[in-house]
CSV table of C-alpha atoms and ligand atoms in Angstrom, one decimal:
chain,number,residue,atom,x,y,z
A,223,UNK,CA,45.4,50.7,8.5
A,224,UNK,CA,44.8,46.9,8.5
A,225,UNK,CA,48.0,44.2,7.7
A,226,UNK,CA,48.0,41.2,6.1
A,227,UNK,CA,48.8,38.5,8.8
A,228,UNK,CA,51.1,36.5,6.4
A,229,UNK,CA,52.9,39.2,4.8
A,230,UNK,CA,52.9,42.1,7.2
A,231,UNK,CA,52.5,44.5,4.5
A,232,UNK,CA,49.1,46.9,4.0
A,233,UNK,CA,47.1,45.5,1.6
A,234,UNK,CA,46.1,49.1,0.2
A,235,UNK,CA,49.6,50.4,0.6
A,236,UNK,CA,49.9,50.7,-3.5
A,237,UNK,CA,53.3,49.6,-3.6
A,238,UNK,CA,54.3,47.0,-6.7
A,239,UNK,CA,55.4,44.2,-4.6
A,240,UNK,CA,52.1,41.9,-5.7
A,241,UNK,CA,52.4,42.9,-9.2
A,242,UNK,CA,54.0,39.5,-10.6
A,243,UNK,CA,50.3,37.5,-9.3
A,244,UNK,CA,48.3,39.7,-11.4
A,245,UNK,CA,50.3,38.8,-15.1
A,246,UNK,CA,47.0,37.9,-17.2
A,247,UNK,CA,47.3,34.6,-17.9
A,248,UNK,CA,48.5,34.0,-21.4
A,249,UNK,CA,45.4,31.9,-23.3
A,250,UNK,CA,44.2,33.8,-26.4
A,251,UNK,CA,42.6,32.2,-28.7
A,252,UNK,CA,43.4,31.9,-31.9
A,253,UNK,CA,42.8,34.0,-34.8
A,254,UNK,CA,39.4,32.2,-36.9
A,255,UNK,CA,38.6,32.4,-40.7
A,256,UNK,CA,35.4,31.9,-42.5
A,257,UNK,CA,35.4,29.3,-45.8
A,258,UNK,CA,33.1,30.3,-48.4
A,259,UNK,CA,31.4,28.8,-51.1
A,260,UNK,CA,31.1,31.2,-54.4
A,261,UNK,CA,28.4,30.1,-57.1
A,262,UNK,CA,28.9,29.5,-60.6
A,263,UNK,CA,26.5,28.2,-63.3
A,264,UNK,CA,27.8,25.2,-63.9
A,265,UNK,CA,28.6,23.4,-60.9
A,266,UNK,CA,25.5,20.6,-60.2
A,267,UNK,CA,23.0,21.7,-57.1
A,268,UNK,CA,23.4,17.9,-56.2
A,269,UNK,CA,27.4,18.5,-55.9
A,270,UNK,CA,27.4,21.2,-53.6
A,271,UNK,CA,25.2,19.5,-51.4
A,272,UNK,CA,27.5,16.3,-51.5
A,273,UNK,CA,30.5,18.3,-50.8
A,274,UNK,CA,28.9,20.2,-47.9
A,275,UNK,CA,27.5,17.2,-46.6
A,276,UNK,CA,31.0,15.4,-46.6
A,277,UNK,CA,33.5,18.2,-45.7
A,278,UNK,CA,31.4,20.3,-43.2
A,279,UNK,CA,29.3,17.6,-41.4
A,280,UNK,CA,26.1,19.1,-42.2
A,281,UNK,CA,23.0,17.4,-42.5
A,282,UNK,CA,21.2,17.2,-46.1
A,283,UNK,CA,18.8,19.9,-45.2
A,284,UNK,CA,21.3,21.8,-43.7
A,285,UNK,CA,23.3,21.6,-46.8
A,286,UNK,CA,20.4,22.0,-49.3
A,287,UNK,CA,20.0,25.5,-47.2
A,288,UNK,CA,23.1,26.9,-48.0
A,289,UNK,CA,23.5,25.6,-51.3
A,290,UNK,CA,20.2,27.4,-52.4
A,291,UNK,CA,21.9,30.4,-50.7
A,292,UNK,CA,24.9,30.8,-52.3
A,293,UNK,CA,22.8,29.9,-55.9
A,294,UNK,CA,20.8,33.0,-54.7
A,295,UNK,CA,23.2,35.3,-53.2
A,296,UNK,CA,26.4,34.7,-54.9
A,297,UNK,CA,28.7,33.3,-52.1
A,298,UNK,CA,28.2,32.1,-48.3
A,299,UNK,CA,29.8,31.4,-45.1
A,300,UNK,CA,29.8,27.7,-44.6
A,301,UNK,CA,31.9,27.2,-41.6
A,302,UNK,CA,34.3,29.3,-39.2
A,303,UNK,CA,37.8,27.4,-38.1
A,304,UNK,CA,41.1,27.9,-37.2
A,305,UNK,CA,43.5,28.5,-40.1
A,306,UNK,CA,44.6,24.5,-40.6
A,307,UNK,CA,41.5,22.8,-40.3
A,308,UNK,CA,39.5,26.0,-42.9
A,309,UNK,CA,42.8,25.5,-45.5
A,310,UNK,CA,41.9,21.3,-45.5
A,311,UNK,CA,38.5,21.9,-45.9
A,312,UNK,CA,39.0,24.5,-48.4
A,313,UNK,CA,42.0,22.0,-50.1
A,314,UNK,CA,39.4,19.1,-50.1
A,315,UNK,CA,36.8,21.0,-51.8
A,316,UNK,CA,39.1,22.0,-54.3
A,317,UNK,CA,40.1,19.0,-54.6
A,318,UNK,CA,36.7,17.2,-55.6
A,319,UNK,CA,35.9,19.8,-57.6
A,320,UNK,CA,38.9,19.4,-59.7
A,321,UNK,CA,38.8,16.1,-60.0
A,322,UNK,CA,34.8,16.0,-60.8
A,323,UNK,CA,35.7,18.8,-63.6
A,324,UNK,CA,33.2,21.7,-61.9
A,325,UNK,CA,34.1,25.2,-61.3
A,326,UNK,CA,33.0,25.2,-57.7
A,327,UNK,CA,35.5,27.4,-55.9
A,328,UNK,CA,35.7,27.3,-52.1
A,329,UNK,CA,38.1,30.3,-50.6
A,330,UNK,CA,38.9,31.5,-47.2
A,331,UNK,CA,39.0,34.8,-45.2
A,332,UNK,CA,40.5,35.7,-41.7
A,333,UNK,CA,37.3,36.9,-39.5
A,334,UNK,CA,37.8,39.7,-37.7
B,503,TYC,N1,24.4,27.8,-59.6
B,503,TYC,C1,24.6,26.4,-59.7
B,503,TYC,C2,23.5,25.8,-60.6
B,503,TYC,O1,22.5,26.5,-60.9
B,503,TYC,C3,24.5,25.7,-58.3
B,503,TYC,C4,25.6,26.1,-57.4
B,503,TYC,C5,25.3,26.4,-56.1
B,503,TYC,C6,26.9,26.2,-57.8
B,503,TYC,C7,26.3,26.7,-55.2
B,503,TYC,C8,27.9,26.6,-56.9
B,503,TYC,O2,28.6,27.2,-54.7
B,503,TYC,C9,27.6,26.8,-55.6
B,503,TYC,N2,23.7,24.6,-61.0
């Protein structure tokens, strides 16, 4: 049996004495959702692009890319955030659309 110099005690003894330094430390992170963009066919190509360029920080091409997607597929995944920052971006594209008179709708979903 071997004993820890500081503590006297056996390191392997089992007991529950050290249990209190092994509590996980608390950091989860938090829960993520996915903003989408649905297609309709009325909403200009030029407009999505605009609106992913400004909202989403992507680059023209970028933007072209998943515009053409979701004009091909019916809907995609834009951007993952946490659930503040997806509900402004999904409440600024709204927004625009609204206010431009298009149909584009822009929803979120938690990812899981
Ligand atoms: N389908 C539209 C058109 O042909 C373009 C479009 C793309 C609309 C993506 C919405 O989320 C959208 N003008």
């Amino acid at each position: 049996m071997h004993l820890d110099p500081i503590t006297m005690e056996d390191p392997q003894d089992g007991d529950d004495t050290d249990l209190l330094t092994k509590v996980k430390p608390k950091t989860k992170r938090p829960p993520l959702y996915k903003v989408m963009l649905l297609n309709d066919d009325f909403t200009p190509m030029e407009f999505v692009v605009h609106v992913l360029e400004r909202f989403f920080g992507l680059s023209h091409a970028q933007s072209f890319e998943i515009m053409l997607t979701v004009h091909q597929k019916g809907l995609a995944v834009v951007g993952v955030f946490t659930h503040e920052i997806a509900e402004t971006k999904v409440a600024q594209v709204m927004d625009l659309a609204r206010r431009e008179q298009h149909p584009l709708q822009c929803t979120m979903e938690k990812e899981e």
